């Protein structure tokens, strides 16, 4: 069976850690990205490698550091490595009214949530296009679909990720490369528990019903894996909500 490689950003915790685990447990070798090296992350990778028997290569760079990203991605290109699946998972959250938010803050959110996604995707495509196949899954958000107060930075950046997904899908279909996105609601992670979304989170949890809860990170990972897999071979240019049917 041909080797398969996945590249996951922000794979050291939360949704990214579950995505990494899901792919590795299903026979993928992995490039596990994190902003910086830590003993905890290295131990996590070692344990996962030993349990799965798959190769996991840690990759470290700050997503806003173009030169560091270039250095690491060129290593893969020069080594004629392969990326079959790219998961653009890493992101930051921000909540605040537009008139109370500095433009520099908005730029910083866009740098990570959108421009870093675009830049890394360009690098990964240098390997994917050679193979004329591949799958890219971006992490959008219902915050970018159900835009409202306080979403001038995070929500708008995630709306741009959804638009980027659809645009890229139309461009890359020629090469046999699919591009989709997932748009999670509130997820039980450090970001989902952030103070910025406390009111919305409490409103969700106050409702009655089986789905009046935060999503589990593995539920997002399962959907990402499906979209990247051959089971979704004709799914392209889609932004899939994962919100338990809860609408704001």
mmCIF file of C-alpha atoms in Angstrom, residues 17-216:
data_model
loop_
_atom_site.group_PDB
_atom_site.id
_atom_site.type_symbol
_atom_site.label_atom_id
_atom_site.label_comp_id
_atom_site.label_asym_id
_atom_site.label_seq_id
_atom_site.Cartn_x
_atom_site.Cartn_y
_atom_site.Cartn_z
ATOM 1 C CA UNK A 17 -4.057 16.960 18.454
ATOM 2 C CA UNK A 18 -7.201 14.905 17.813
ATOM 3 C CA UNK A 19 -6.867 15.396 14.044
ATOM 4 C CA UNK A 20 -3.258 14.223 14.128
ATOM 5 C CA UNK A 21 -4.226 11.173 16.181
ATOM 6 C CA UNK A 22 -7.143 10.304 13.871
ATOM 7 C CA UNK A 23 -4.987 10.276 10.752
ATOM 8 C CA UNK A 24 -2.089 8.399 12.329
ATOM 9 C CA UNK A 25 -4.387 5.754 13.779
ATOM 10 C CA UNK A 26 -5.762 5.255 10.257
ATOM 11 C CA UNK A 27 -2.411 4.592 8.609
ATOM 12 C CA UNK A 28 -1.063 8.036 7.777
ATOM 13 C CA UNK A 29 2.460 9.200 8.426
ATOM 14 C CA UNK A 30 2.415 12.783 9.649
ATOM 15 C CA UNK A 31 4.122 16.131 9.771
ATOM 16 C CA UNK A 32 3.042 17.421 13.153
ATOM 17 C CA UNK A 33 3.318 21.201 13.280
ATOM 18 C CA UNK A 34 3.592 23.302 16.404
ATOM 19 C CA UNK A 35 4.753 26.855 16.996
ATOM 20 C CA UNK A 36 7.654 25.762 19.177
ATOM 21 C CA UNK A 37 9.234 22.623 20.568
ATOM 22 C CA UNK A 38 8.220 21.460 24.029
ATOM 23 C CA UNK A 39 8.962 18.380 26.094
ATOM 24 C CA UNK A 40 5.254 17.666 26.403
ATOM 25 C CA UNK A 41 4.705 17.703 22.629
ATOM 26 C CA UNK A 42 7.785 15.588 21.931
ATOM 27 C CA UNK A 43 6.599 13.007 24.486
ATOM 28 C CA UNK A 44 3.132 13.048 22.948
ATOM 29 C CA UNK A 45 4.579 12.352 19.493
ATOM 30 C CA UNK A 46 6.834 9.565 20.782
ATOM 31 C CA UNK A 47 3.916 7.828 22.490
ATOM 32 C CA UNK A 48 1.751 8.085 19.368
ATOM 33 C CA UNK A 49 4.542 6.752 17.147
ATOM 34 C CA UNK A 50 5.109 3.765 19.426
ATOM 35 C CA UNK A 51 1.395 2.984 19.619
ATOM 36 C CA UNK A 52 0.721 3.301 15.886
ATOM 37 C CA UNK A 53 3.978 2.277 14.241
ATOM 38 C CA UNK A 54 3.665 5.275 11.925
ATOM 39 C CA UNK A 55 6.298 7.930 11.276
ATOM 40 C CA UNK A 56 5.594 11.345 12.815
ATOM 41 C CA UNK A 57 7.913 14.220 12.012
ATOM 42 C CA UNK A 58 7.628 17.338 14.199
ATOM 43 C CA UNK A 59 7.780 20.632 12.308
ATOM 44 C CA UNK A 60 8.284 23.872 14.213
ATOM 45 C CA UNK A 61 7.662 27.429 13.062
ATOM 46 C CA UNK A 62 5.529 30.410 13.962
ATOM 47 C CA UNK A 63 2.825 30.717 11.332
ATOM 48 C CA UNK A 64 3.435 34.456 11.065
ATOM 49 C CA UNK A 65 7.168 33.970 10.416
ATOM 50 C CA UNK A 66 7.392 33.645 6.642
ATOM 51 C CA UNK A 67 11.118 32.941 6.631
ATOM 52 C CA UNK A 68 10.840 30.149 9.195
ATOM 53 C CA UNK A 69 7.936 28.629 7.267
ATOM 54 C CA UNK A 70 9.918 28.866 4.034
ATOM 55 C CA UNK A 71 12.932 27.153 5.604
ATOM 56 C CA UNK A 72 10.927 24.189 6.885
ATOM 57 C CA UNK A 73 8.796 23.739 3.776
ATOM 58 C CA UNK A 74 11.794 23.952 1.459
ATOM 59 C CA UNK A 75 13.336 21.052 3.377
ATOM 60 C CA UNK A 76 10.352 18.927 2.369
ATOM 61 C CA UNK A 77 10.465 20.105 -1.230
ATOM 62 C CA UNK A 78 14.206 19.549 -1.632
ATOM 63 C CA UNK A 79 13.858 16.133 -0.029
ATOM 64 C CA UNK A 80 11.132 15.285 -2.546
ATOM 65 C CA UNK A 81 8.757 14.473 0.284
ATOM 66 C CA UNK A 82 5.035 14.209 -0.159
ATOM 67 C CA UNK A 83 1.952 15.771 1.392
ATOM 68 C CA UNK A 84 -1.254 13.979 0.543
ATOM 69 C CA UNK A 85 -3.431 15.886 2.989
ATOM 70 C CA UNK A 86 -2.994 19.378 4.415
ATOM 71 C CA UNK A 87 -5.105 20.349 7.425
ATOM 72 C CA UNK A 88 -4.970 24.071 8.171
ATOM 73 C CA UNK A 89 -6.119 23.830 11.763
ATOM 74 C CA UNK A 90 -4.211 26.448 13.758
ATOM 75 C CA UNK A 91 -5.940 29.713 14.552
ATOM 76 C CA UNK A 92 -6.614 32.351 17.175
ATOM 77 C CA UNK A 93 -9.838 33.708 18.632
ATOM 78 C CA UNK A 94 -10.800 37.328 19.240
ATOM 79 C CA UNK A 95 -14.002 39.075 20.237
ATOM 80 C CA UNK A 96 -14.611 42.805 20.316
ATOM 81 C CA UNK A 97 -16.696 45.563 18.825
ATOM 82 C CA UNK A 98 -15.182 47.076 15.698
ATOM 83 C CA UNK A 99 -14.924 50.607 17.066
ATOM 84 C CA UNK A 100 -13.138 49.281 20.155
ATOM 85 C CA UNK A 101 -10.661 47.098 18.245
ATOM 86 C CA UNK A 102 -7.353 48.415 16.996
ATOM 87 C CA UNK A 103 -6.632 47.794 13.334
ATOM 88 C CA UNK A 104 -3.314 46.220 14.316
ATOM 89 C CA UNK A 105 -5.197 43.617 16.362
ATOM 90 C CA UNK A 106 -7.393 42.801 13.367
ATOM 91 C CA UNK A 107 -4.277 42.471 11.200
ATOM 92 C CA UNK A 108 -2.722 40.050 13.701
ATOM 93 C CA UNK A 109 -5.835 37.848 13.697
ATOM 94 C CA UNK A 110 -5.913 37.833 9.882
ATOM 95 C CA UNK A 111 -2.190 37.055 9.730
ATOM 96 C CA UNK A 112 -2.744 33.759 11.552
ATOM 97 C CA UNK A 113 -6.280 32.787 10.556
ATOM 98 C CA UNK A 114 -6.062 33.665 6.857
ATOM 99 C CA UNK A 115 -2.710 34.754 5.466
ATOM 100 C CA UNK A 116 -0.715 31.990 7.148
ATOM 101 C CA UNK A 117 -3.236 29.483 5.772
ATOM 102 C CA UNK A 118 -2.764 30.898 2.282
ATOM 103 C CA UNK A 119 1.005 30.964 2.528
ATOM 104 C CA UNK A 120 1.381 27.428 3.870
ATOM 105 C CA UNK A 121 -1.075 26.138 1.284
ATOM 106 C CA UNK A 122 1.058 27.598 -1.509
ATOM 107 C CA UNK A 123 4.060 25.692 -0.182
ATOM 108 C CA UNK A 124 2.149 22.427 0.203
ATOM 109 C CA UNK A 125 0.771 22.710 -3.316
ATOM 110 C CA UNK A 126 4.289 22.575 -4.727
ATOM 111 C CA UNK A 127 4.270 18.945 -3.601
ATOM 112 C CA UNK A 128 0.607 18.132 -4.272
ATOM 113 C CA UNK A 129 0.503 19.428 -7.833
ATOM 114 C CA UNK A 130 3.407 17.148 -8.774
ATOM 115 C CA UNK A 131 1.273 14.145 -7.799
ATOM 116 C CA UNK A 132 -1.894 15.595 -9.338
ATOM 117 C CA UNK A 133 -3.840 14.537 -6.276
ATOM 118 C CA UNK A 134 -4.392 15.618 -2.712
ATOM 119 C CA UNK A 135 -6.849 17.010 -0.234
ATOM 120 C CA UNK A 136 -6.883 20.222 1.768
ATOM 121 C CA UNK A 137 -9.178 20.770 4.739
ATOM 122 C CA UNK A 138 -9.384 24.214 6.305
ATOM 123 C CA UNK A 139 -10.784 25.035 9.735
ATOM 124 C CA UNK A 140 -13.393 27.750 9.313
ATOM 125 C CA UNK A 141 -16.007 28.466 11.998
ATOM 126 C CA UNK A 142 -19.698 29.120 12.416
ATOM 127 C CA UNK A 143 -18.410 32.479 13.643
ATOM 128 C CA UNK A 144 -17.554 33.169 10.018
ATOM 129 C CA UNK A 145 -20.951 31.998 8.748
ATOM 130 C CA UNK A 146 -23.271 33.499 11.377
ATOM 131 C CA UNK A 147 -21.592 36.860 11.646
ATOM 132 C CA UNK A 148 -22.724 39.200 14.368
ATOM 133 C CA UNK A 149 -21.543 41.630 17.025
ATOM 134 C CA UNK A 150 -17.929 41.281 18.082
ATOM 135 C CA UNK A 151 -16.868 39.309 15.026
ATOM 136 C CA UNK A 152 -14.990 42.049 13.149
ATOM 137 C CA UNK A 153 -11.664 40.194 13.473
ATOM 138 C CA UNK A 154 -12.212 36.488 14.134
ATOM 139 C CA UNK A 155 -15.519 36.086 12.335
ATOM 140 C CA UNK A 156 -14.504 38.042 9.262
ATOM 141 C CA UNK A 157 -11.177 36.175 9.055
ATOM 142 C CA UNK A 158 -13.014 32.843 9.180
ATOM 143 C CA UNK A 159 -15.513 34.051 6.586
ATOM 144 C CA UNK A 160 -12.500 34.735 4.392
ATOM 145 C CA UNK A 161 -11.243 31.176 5.026
ATOM 146 C CA UNK A 162 -14.583 29.844 3.785
ATOM 147 C CA UNK A 163 -14.363 32.041 0.671
ATOM 148 C CA UNK A 164 -10.756 31.015 0.105
ATOM 149 C CA UNK A 165 -11.801 27.352 0.335
ATOM 150 C CA UNK A 166 -14.402 27.708 -2.391
ATOM 151 C CA UNK A 167 -12.113 29.727 -4.639
ATOM 152 C CA UNK A 168 -9.222 27.319 -4.289
ATOM 153 C CA UNK A 169 -11.449 24.304 -4.925
ATOM 154 C CA UNK A 170 -12.462 25.739 -8.285
ATOM 155 C CA UNK A 171 -8.819 26.349 -9.217
ATOM 156 C CA UNK A 172 -7.360 23.021 -8.093
ATOM 157 C CA UNK A 173 -10.000 20.615 -9.358
ATOM 158 C CA UNK A 174 -8.046 20.425 -12.612
ATOM 159 C CA UNK A 175 -5.158 18.834 -10.714
ATOM 160 C CA UNK A 176 -7.322 16.352 -8.840
ATOM 161 C CA UNK A 177 -6.881 18.254 -5.570
ATOM 162 C CA UNK A 178 -9.967 18.726 -3.411
ATOM 163 C CA UNK A 179 -10.417 21.634 -0.986
ATOM 164 C CA UNK A 180 -13.051 21.685 1.729
ATOM 165 C CA UNK A 181 -13.578 23.260 5.125
ATOM 166 C CA UNK A 182 -15.296 22.455 8.382
ATOM 167 C CA UNK A 183 -17.065 25.150 10.382
ATOM 168 C CA UNK A 184 -17.290 24.018 14.004
ATOM 169 C CA UNK A 185 -19.510 25.591 16.595
ATOM 170 C CA UNK A 186 -18.330 25.702 20.193
ATOM 171 C CA UNK A 187 -15.814 22.943 20.918
ATOM 172 C CA UNK A 188 -14.619 21.748 24.306
ATOM 173 C CA UNK A 189 -11.060 23.030 23.943
ATOM 174 C CA UNK A 190 -9.047 25.839 25.464
ATOM 175 C CA UNK A 191 -10.329 28.156 22.723
ATOM 176 C CA UNK A 192 -13.932 27.055 23.239
ATOM 177 C CA UNK A 193 -13.615 27.795 26.942
ATOM 178 C CA UNK A 194 -12.146 31.260 26.355
ATOM 179 C CA UNK A 195 -13.572 34.230 28.217
ATOM 180 C CA UNK A 196 -14.331 35.982 24.903
ATOM 181 C CA UNK A 197 -17.127 33.503 24.122
ATOM 182 C CA UNK A 198 -18.400 32.912 27.659
ATOM 183 C CA UNK A 199 -21.839 34.449 27.079
ATOM 184 C CA UNK A 200 -22.501 32.495 23.863
ATOM 185 C CA UNK A 201 -21.212 29.277 25.424
ATOM 186 C CA UNK A 202 -23.441 29.647 28.473
ATOM 187 C CA UNK A 203 -26.461 30.373 26.261
ATOM 188 C CA UNK A 204 -25.858 27.160 24.334
ATOM 189 C CA UNK A 205 -25.455 25.084 27.480
ATOM 190 C CA UNK A 206 -28.617 26.575 29.017
ATOM 191 C CA UNK A 207 -30.812 25.175 26.263
ATOM 192 C CA UNK A 208 -32.526 21.837 26.729
ATOM 193 C CA UNK A 209 -31.697 18.978 24.398
ATOM 194 C CA UNK A 210 -29.140 16.327 23.549
ATOM 195 C CA UNK A 211 -27.070 18.723 21.454
ATOM 196 C CA UNK A 212 -27.066 21.647 23.879
ATOM 197 C CA UNK A 213 -23.405 21.083 24.603
ATOM 198 C CA UNK A 214 -19.979 21.819 23.280
ATOM 199 C CA UNK A 215 -18.674 19.537 20.554
ATOM 200 C CA UNK A 216 -15.942 17.101 21.474
#
